[in-house]
Tab-separated table of C-alpha atoms in Angstrom:
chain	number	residue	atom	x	y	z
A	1	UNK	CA	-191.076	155.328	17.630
A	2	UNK	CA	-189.058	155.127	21.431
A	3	UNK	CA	-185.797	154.573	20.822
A	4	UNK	CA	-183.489	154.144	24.136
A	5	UNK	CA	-179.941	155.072	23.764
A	6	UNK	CA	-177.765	152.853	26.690
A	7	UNK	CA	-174.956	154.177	27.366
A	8	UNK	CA	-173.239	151.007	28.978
A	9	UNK	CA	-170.644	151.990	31.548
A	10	UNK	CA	-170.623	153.127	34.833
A	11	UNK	CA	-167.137	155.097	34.816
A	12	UNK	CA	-167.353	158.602	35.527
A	13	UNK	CA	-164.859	159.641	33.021
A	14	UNK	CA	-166.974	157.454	30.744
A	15	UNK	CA	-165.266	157.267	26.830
A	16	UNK	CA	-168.930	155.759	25.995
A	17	UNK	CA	-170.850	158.623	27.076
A	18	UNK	CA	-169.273	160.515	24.203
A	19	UNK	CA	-170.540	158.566	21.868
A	20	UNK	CA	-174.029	158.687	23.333
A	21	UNK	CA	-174.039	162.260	23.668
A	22	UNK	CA	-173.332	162.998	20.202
A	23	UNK	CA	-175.782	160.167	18.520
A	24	UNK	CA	-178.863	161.679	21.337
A	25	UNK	CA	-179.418	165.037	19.435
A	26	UNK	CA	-178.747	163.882	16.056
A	27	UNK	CA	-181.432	161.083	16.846
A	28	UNK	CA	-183.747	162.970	18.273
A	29	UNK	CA	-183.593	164.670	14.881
A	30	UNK	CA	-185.519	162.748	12.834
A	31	UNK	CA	-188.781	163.153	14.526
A	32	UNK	CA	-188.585	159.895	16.955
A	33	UNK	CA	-189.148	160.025	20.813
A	34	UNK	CA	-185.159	159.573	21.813
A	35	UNK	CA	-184.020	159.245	25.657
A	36	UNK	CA	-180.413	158.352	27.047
A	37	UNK	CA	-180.049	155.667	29.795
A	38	UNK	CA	-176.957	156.610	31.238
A	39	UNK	CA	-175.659	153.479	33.617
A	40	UNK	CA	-173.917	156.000	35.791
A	41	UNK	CA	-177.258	157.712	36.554
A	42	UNK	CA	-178.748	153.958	37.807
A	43	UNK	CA	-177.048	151.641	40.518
A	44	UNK	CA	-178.953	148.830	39.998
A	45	UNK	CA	-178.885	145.764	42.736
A	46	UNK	CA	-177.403	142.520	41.043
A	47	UNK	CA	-180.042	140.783	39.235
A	48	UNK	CA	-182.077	138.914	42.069
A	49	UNK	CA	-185.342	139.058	39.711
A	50	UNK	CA	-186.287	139.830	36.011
A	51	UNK	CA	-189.053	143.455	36.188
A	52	UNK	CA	-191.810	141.761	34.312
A	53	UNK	CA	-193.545	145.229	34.304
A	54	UNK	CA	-193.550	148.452	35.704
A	55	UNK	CA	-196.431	147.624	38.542
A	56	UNK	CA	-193.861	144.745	39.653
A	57	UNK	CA	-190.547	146.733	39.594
A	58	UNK	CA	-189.389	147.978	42.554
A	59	UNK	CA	-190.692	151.676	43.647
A	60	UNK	CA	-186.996	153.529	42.526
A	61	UNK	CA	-186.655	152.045	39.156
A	62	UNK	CA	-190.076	152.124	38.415
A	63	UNK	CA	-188.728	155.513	35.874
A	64	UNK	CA	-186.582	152.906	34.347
A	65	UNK	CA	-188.694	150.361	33.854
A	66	UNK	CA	-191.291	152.426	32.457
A	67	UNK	CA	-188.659	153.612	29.777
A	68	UNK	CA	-187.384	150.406	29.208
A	69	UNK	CA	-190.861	149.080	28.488
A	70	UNK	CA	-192.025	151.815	26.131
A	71	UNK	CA	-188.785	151.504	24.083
A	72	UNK	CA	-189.376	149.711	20.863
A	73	UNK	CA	-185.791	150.105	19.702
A	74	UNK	CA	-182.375	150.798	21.768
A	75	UNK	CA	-178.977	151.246	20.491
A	76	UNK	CA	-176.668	149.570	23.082
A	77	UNK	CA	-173.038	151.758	23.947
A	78	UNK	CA	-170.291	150.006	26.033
A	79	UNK	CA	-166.674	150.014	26.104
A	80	UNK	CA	-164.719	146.928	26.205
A	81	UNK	CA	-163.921	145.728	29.401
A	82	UNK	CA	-161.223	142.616	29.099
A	83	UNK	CA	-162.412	141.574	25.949
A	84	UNK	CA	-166.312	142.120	26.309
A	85	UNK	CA	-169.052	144.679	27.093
A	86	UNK	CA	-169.909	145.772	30.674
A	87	UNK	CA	-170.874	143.806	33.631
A	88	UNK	CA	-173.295	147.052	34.365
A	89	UNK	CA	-174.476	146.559	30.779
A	90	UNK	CA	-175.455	143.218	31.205
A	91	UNK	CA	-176.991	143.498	34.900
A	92	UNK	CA	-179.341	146.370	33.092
A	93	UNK	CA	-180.683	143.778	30.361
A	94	UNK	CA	-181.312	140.967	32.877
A	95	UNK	CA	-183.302	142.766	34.758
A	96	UNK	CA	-185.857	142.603	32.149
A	97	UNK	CA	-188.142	140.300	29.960
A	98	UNK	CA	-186.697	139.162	26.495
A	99	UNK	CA	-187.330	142.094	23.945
A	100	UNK	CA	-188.779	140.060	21.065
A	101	UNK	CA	-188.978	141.672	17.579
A	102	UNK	CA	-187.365	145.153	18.718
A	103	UNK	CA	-184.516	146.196	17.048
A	104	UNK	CA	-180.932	146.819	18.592
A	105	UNK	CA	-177.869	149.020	17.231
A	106	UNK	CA	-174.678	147.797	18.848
A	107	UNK	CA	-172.045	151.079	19.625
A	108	UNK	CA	-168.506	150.745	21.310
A	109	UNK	CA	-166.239	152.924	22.108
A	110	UNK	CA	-162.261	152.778	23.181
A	111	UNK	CA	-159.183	154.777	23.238
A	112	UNK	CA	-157.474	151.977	21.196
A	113	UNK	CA	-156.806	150.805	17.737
A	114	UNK	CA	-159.530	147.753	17.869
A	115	UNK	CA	-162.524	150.163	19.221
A	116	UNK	CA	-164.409	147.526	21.226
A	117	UNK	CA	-164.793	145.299	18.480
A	118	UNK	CA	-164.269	141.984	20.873
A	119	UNK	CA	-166.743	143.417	22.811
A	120	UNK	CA	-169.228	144.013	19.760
A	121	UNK	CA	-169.290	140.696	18.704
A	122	UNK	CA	-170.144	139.491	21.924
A	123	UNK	CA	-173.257	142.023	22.876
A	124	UNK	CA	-174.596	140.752	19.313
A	125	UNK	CA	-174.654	137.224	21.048
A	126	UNK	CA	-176.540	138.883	23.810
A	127	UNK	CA	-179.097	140.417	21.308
A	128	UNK	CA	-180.102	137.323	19.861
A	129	UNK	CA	-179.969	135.717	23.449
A	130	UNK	CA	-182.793	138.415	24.107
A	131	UNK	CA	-184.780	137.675	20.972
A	132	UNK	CA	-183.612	141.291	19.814
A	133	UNK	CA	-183.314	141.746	15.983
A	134	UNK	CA	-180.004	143.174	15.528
A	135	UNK	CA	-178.909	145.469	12.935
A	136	UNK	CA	-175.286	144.443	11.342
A	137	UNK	CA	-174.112	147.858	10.589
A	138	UNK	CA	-171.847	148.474	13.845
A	139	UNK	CA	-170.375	151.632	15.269
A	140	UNK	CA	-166.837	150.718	16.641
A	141	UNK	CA	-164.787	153.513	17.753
A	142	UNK	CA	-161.235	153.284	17.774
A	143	UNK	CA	-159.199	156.100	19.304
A	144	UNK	CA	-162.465	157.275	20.645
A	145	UNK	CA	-160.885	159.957	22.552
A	146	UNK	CA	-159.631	161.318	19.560
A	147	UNK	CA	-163.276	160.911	17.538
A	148	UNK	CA	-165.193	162.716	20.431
A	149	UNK	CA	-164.795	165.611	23.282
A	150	UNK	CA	-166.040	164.940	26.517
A	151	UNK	CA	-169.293	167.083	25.703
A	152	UNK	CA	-170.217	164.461	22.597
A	153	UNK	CA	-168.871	166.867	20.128
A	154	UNK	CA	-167.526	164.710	17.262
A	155	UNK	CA	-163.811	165.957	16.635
A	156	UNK	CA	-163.063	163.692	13.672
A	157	UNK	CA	-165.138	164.646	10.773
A	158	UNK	CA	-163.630	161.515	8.606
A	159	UNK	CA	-165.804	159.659	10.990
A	160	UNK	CA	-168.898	161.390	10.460
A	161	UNK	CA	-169.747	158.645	7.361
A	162	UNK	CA	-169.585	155.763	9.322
A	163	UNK	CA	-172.185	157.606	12.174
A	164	UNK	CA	-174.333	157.986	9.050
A	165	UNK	CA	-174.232	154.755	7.747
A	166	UNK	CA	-174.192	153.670	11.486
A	167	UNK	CA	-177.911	155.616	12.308
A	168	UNK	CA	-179.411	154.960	8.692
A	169	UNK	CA	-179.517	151.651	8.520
A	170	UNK	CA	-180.475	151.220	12.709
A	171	UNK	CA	-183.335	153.546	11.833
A	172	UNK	CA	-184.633	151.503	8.442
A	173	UNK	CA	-184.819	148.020	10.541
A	174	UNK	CA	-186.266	149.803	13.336
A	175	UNK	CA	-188.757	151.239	11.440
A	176	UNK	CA	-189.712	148.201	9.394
A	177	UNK	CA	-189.892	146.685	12.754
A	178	UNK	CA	-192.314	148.572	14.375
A	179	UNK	CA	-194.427	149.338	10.979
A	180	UNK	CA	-194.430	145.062	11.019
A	181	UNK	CA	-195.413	144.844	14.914
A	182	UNK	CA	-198.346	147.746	14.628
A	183	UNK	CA	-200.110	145.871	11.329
A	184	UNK	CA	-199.290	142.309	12.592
């Protein structure tokens, strides 16, 4: 299975891409095809029209599209920005078709005490807005600086329970997902 980790903001000092940089490796351990999306890595235009395939993106995010479309799960990262997930986040997803019957792990990430929660609840509006199937078992990360070095390196080993639970249960619906797509 592709699974497409996105990590959702566009800051260079980015409290997000820890959290993506410790989940890619631990992943990419259980024998599926993992990448990383990092939105710092892609300055994509504001949405002028949806990539309805590879041939019919635009020559320099024809990579991205091309990952985007083989993906048949993601797990989506963002901090919370006033109350909600990324405006880069959000461009990223509009840019393509609705993703009907993949799965989706939401992931935040935030120096403070609520960890992106507000922001949580509103990406899983934006999963089912995309026909996504989305798994309930959330990763919010309070006092994410705390959790995580820079490097991904998780620094909080109380925490390491809820990445389990977190990544067990996103892999079981993606699999039964993509087990239900391939018979279907």
């Amino acid at each position: 299975m592709k699974i497409e980790i996105i990590s959702g903001s566009p800051r260079g000092n980015s409290v997000t891409r820890r959290v993506a940089l410790h989940l890619l490796p631990l992943l990419q351990q259980t024998g599926h095809e993992v990448g990383l999306i990092d939105l710092q890595e892609w300055d994509l235009p504001i949405i002028q029209a949806v990539f309805t395939s590879v041939e019919q993106t635009p020559e320099p995010y024809k990579p991205l599209a091309e990952r985007m479309f083989a993906a048949q799960a993601y797990i989506l990262i963002t901090p919370e920005y006033n109350g909600s997930y990324t405006a880069e986040l959000k461009n990223l997803l509009d840019h393509f078709p609705k993703q009907t019957h993949k799965a989706f792990a939401i992931a935040t990430a935030s120096p403070g005490a609520l960890g992106g929660i507000r922001a949580a609840l509103q990406l899983q509006q934006l999963v089912y807005a995309l026909f996504g199937i989305g798994s309930p078992y959330m990763l919010v990360t309070p006092a994410v600086d705390k959790k995580f070095s820079e490097d991904g390196t998780l620094l909080d080993p109380t925490f390491q329970k809820s990445i389990d639970v977190f990544v067990k249960e996103f892999l079981w619906l993606a699999e039964k997902i993509t087990e239900e797509r391939v018979t279907a």
